[in-house]
CSV table of C-alpha atoms in Angstrom, one decimal:
chain,number,residue,atom,x,y,z
A,1,MET,CA,-10.8,25.7,-26.4
A,2,VAL,CA,-9.5,22.2,-26.5
A,3,THR,CA,-7.1,20.9,-23.9
A,4,LYS,CA,-5.1,17.5,-24.3
A,5,ARG,CA,-4.6,15.3,-21.4
A,6,ALA,CA,-3.1,11.7,-21.8
A,7,GLY,CA,-4.0,11.7,-25.5
A,8,LYS,CA,-7.7,12.7,-24.8
A,9,ALA,CA,-9.3,15.9,-25.8
A,10,TYR,CA,-11.1,18.0,-23.2
A,11,TYR,CA,-13.1,21.0,-23.9
A,12,MET,CA,-13.6,24.1,-21.6
A,13,ILE,CA,-17.2,25.1,-20.6
A,14,SER,CA,-17.3,28.2,-23.1
A,15,ALA,CA,-16.4,25.9,-25.9
A,16,VAL,CA,-19.1,23.2,-25.0
A,17,ALA,CA,-21.7,25.8,-24.5
A,18,GLN,CA,-21.0,27.5,-27.9
A,19,LYS,CA,-20.9,24.1,-29.6
A,20,PHE,CA,-24.3,23.0,-28.1
A,21,ASN,CA,-25.9,26.5,-28.3
A,22,ILE,CA,-26.6,26.4,-24.6
A,23,HIS,CA,-25.6,28.8,-21.7
A,24,PRO,CA,-22.8,27.9,-19.6
A,25,GLN,CA,-25.2,28.1,-16.6
A,26,THR,CA,-27.0,25.1,-18.1
A,27,LEU,CA,-23.9,23.1,-17.9
A,28,ARG,CA,-23.3,24.1,-14.3
A,29,LEU,CA,-27.0,23.0,-13.5
A,30,TYR,CA,-26.4,19.7,-15.1
A,31,GLU,CA,-23.3,19.3,-13.0
A,32,ARG,CA,-25.2,20.3,-9.8
A,33,GLU,CA,-28.0,17.8,-10.6
A,34,GLY,CA,-25.4,15.1,-11.2
A,35,LEU,CA,-26.0,14.6,-14.8
A,36,LEU,CA,-22.7,15.6,-15.9
A,37,LYS,CA,-19.4,15.1,-14.1
A,38,PRO,CA,-16.6,17.1,-15.9
A,39,SER,CA,-13.1,16.7,-14.7
A,40,ARG,CA,-11.3,19.8,-13.2
A,41,THR,CA,-7.9,21.2,-13.7
A,42,GLU,CA,-5.7,22.2,-10.7
A,43,GLY,CA,-7.2,25.6,-11.0
A,44,ASN,CA,-10.7,24.0,-10.7
A,45,THR,CA,-11.7,24.8,-14.3
A,46,ARG,CA,-14.1,22.3,-15.7
A,47,LEU,CA,-12.8,20.2,-18.5
A,48,TYR,CA,-15.4,18.1,-20.6
A,49,SER,CA,-14.2,14.9,-22.2
A,50,ASP,CA,-15.8,13.4,-25.4
A,51,GLU,CA,-17.7,11.0,-23.1
A,52,ASP,CA,-19.1,14.0,-21.3
A,53,LEU,CA,-20.2,15.5,-24.6
A,54,GLU,CA,-22.0,12.3,-25.6
A,55,GLN,CA,-23.8,12.4,-22.3
A,56,LEU,CA,-24.6,16.0,-23.0
A,57,GLU,CA,-26.1,15.2,-26.3
A,58,THR,CA,-28.3,12.5,-24.7
A,59,ILE,CA,-29.4,15.0,-22.1
A,60,LEU,CA,-30.2,17.6,-24.7
A,61,SER,CA,-32.0,15.2,-26.8
A,62,LEU,CA,-34.1,14.0,-23.8
A,63,THR,CA,-35.0,17.4,-22.8
A,64,ARG,CA,-35.4,19.2,-26.1
A,65,ASP,CA,-36.7,16.5,-28.3
A,66,LEU,CA,-38.8,14.5,-26.0
A,67,GLY,CA,-39.7,17.0,-23.2
A,68,VAL,CA,-38.2,15.0,-20.4
A,69,ASN,CA,-37.5,17.0,-17.3
A,70,LEU,CA,-34.3,16.7,-15.3
A,71,ALA,CA,-35.7,14.2,-12.8
A,72,GLY,CA,-36.8,12.0,-15.7
A,73,VAL,CA,-33.3,12.5,-17.3
A,74,GLU,CA,-31.5,11.3,-14.3
A,75,ILE,CA,-33.8,8.2,-14.1
A,76,ILE,CA,-33.2,7.3,-17.7
A,77,LEU,CA,-29.5,7.9,-17.4
A,78,ASN,CA,-29.3,5.7,-14.3
A,79,MET,CA,-31.3,2.9,-16.1
A,80,ARG,CA,-28.9,3.1,-19.1
A,81,ARG,CA,-26.1,2.6,-16.8
A,82,LYS,CA,-27.7,-0.3,-15.1
A,83,ILE,CA,-28.5,-1.8,-18.5
A,84,GLU,CA,-25.1,-1.4,-19.7
A,85,ARG,CA,-23.6,-3.0,-16.4
A,86,MET,CA,-26.1,-5.9,-16.8
A,87,GLN,CA,-25.1,-6.3,-20.5
A,88,HIS,CA,-21.6,-6.5,-19.5
A,89,GLU,CA,-22.3,-9.2,-16.9
A,90,VAL,CA,-24.3,-11.2,-19.6
A,91,ASN,CA,-21.3,-10.9,-22.0
A,92,GLU,CA,-19.0,-12.2,-19.2
A,93,PHE,CA,-21.3,-14.9,-18.3
A,94,MET,CA,-21.5,-15.9,-22.0
A,95,GLU,CA,-17.8,-15.9,-22.3
A,96,TYR,CA,-17.6,-18.2,-19.3
A,97,VAL,CA,-20.2,-20.6,-20.7
A,98,LYS,CA,-18.4,-20.8,-24.1
A,99,HIS,CA,-15.1,-21.4,-22.3
A,100,GLU,CA,-16.8,-24.2,-20.1
A,101,LEU,CA,-18.3,-25.8,-23.2
A,102,ALA,CA,-15.1,-25.8,-25.1
A,103,ARG,CA,-13.3,-27.3,-22.1
A,104,GLY,CA,-16.1,-29.8,-21.7
A,105,LEU,CA,-15.9,-30.9,-25.1
A,106,ASP,CA,-12.2,-31.4,-24.8
A,107,ASP,CA,-12.8,-33.4,-21.6
A,108,TRP,CA,-15.3,-35.5,-23.3
A,109,GLU,CA,-13.0,-36.3,-26.2
A,110,GLN,CA,-10.3,-37.1,-23.6
A,111,ARG,CA,-12.7,-39.3,-21.7
A,112,LEU,CA,-13.9,-41.1,-24.7
A,113,ASN,CA,-10.4,-41.7,-25.9
A,114,THR,CA,-9.3,-43.2,-22.6
A,115,ALA,CA,-12.6,-45.1,-21.9
A,116,LEU,CA,-12.9,-46.9,-25.2
A,117,VAL,CA,-12.1,-50.5,-24.6
A,118,LYS,CA,-10.3,-52.3,-27.4
A,119,SER,CA,-12.2,-55.4,-28.4
A,120,SER,CA,-12.7,-57.5,-31.5
A,121,PRO,CA,-16.1,-57.7,-33.1
A,122,THR,CA,-16.6,-61.2,-31.9
A,123,ASP,CA,-16.5,-60.1,-28.5
A,124,LEU,CA,-19.5,-58.1,-29.1
A,125,VAL,CA,-21.7,-61.0,-30.4
A,126,ARG,CA,-23.8,-62.7,-27.7
A,127,ALA,CA,-22.8,-66.2,-26.8
A,128,SER,CA,-26.3,-67.2,-26.0
A,129,ALA,CA,-30.1,-66.3,-26.5
A,130,PRO,CA,-31.4,-63.9,-23.9
A,131,ALA,CA,-33.0,-65.4,-20.9
A,132,PRO,CA,-36.9,-65.4,-20.6
A,133,ARG,CA,-38.4,-62.6,-18.5
A,134,PRO,CA,-39.5,-63.8,-15.0
A,135,VAL,CA,-43.2,-63.9,-14.2
A,136,PRO,CA,-44.1,-61.6,-11.3
A,137,ALA,CA,-44.9,-63.3,-8.0
A,138,GLY,CA,-48.7,-63.9,-7.4
A,139,ALA,CA,-49.6,-63.4,-11.1
A,140,ALA,CA,-50.3,-67.0,-11.9
A,141,SER,CA,-51.9,-67.8,-8.5
A,142,ARG,CA,-54.8,-65.3,-8.7
A,143,PRO,CA,-58.2,-66.9,-9.2
A,144,GLY,CA,-59.7,-66.5,-12.7
A,145,GLY,CA,-56.3,-65.3,-13.9
A,146,ALA,CA,-56.9,-61.6,-13.0
A,147,VAL,CA,-53.6,-59.6,-12.7
A,148,PRO,CA,-53.5,-56.6,-10.5
A,149,ALA,CA,-53.1,-53.2,-12.3
A,150,ALA,CA,-49.5,-52.6,-11.1
A,151,VAL,CA,-48.4,-56.1,-12.1
A,152,ALA,CA,-50.2,-55.9,-15.3
A,153,ALA,CA,-48.5,-52.6,-16.2
A,154,ALA,CA,-45.1,-53.9,-15.2
A,155,ASP,CA,-45.6,-57.1,-17.1
A,156,GLY,CA,-47.2,-55.4,-20.1
A,157,ARG,CA,-50.4,-57.3,-20.0
A,158,PRO,CA,-54.0,-55.7,-20.2
A,159,ARG,CA,-55.6,-54.8,-16.9
A,160,GLY,CA,-58.2,-57.3,-15.4
A,161,VAL,CA,-57.0,-60.3,-17.4
């Protein structure tokens, strides 16, 4: 028997048992073990939603096809919930990053437009040649012209010369 609540279909335990070819006691066992959580009517009758039926299909697949016991089923279902929650968090983070990147690009465009200095090409040409590089202190006064390694590296000269 199918009951409708708020536009969603709910199934009574006998209909679910018949549909999946299992005993109603099996459904009650799954509920006691915390694997299924059907809603209840005011008269305390179990009502299974489509999501409950999907969960039941998973449970039956794990137990029948893969030989997983109920403790293993519980662990697998908990891991699936955690993975789905983590996936949701990753999706939210990705949306946040996309939003920040889009906002950052807008900020950069705005900064570039406001930071650009209007100048003529003649302002960019150097007025004079670049000044010669200064000689490090002590490089010319060493006997034999040897330059310490740090000074040579900074100056671009070979070591010991």
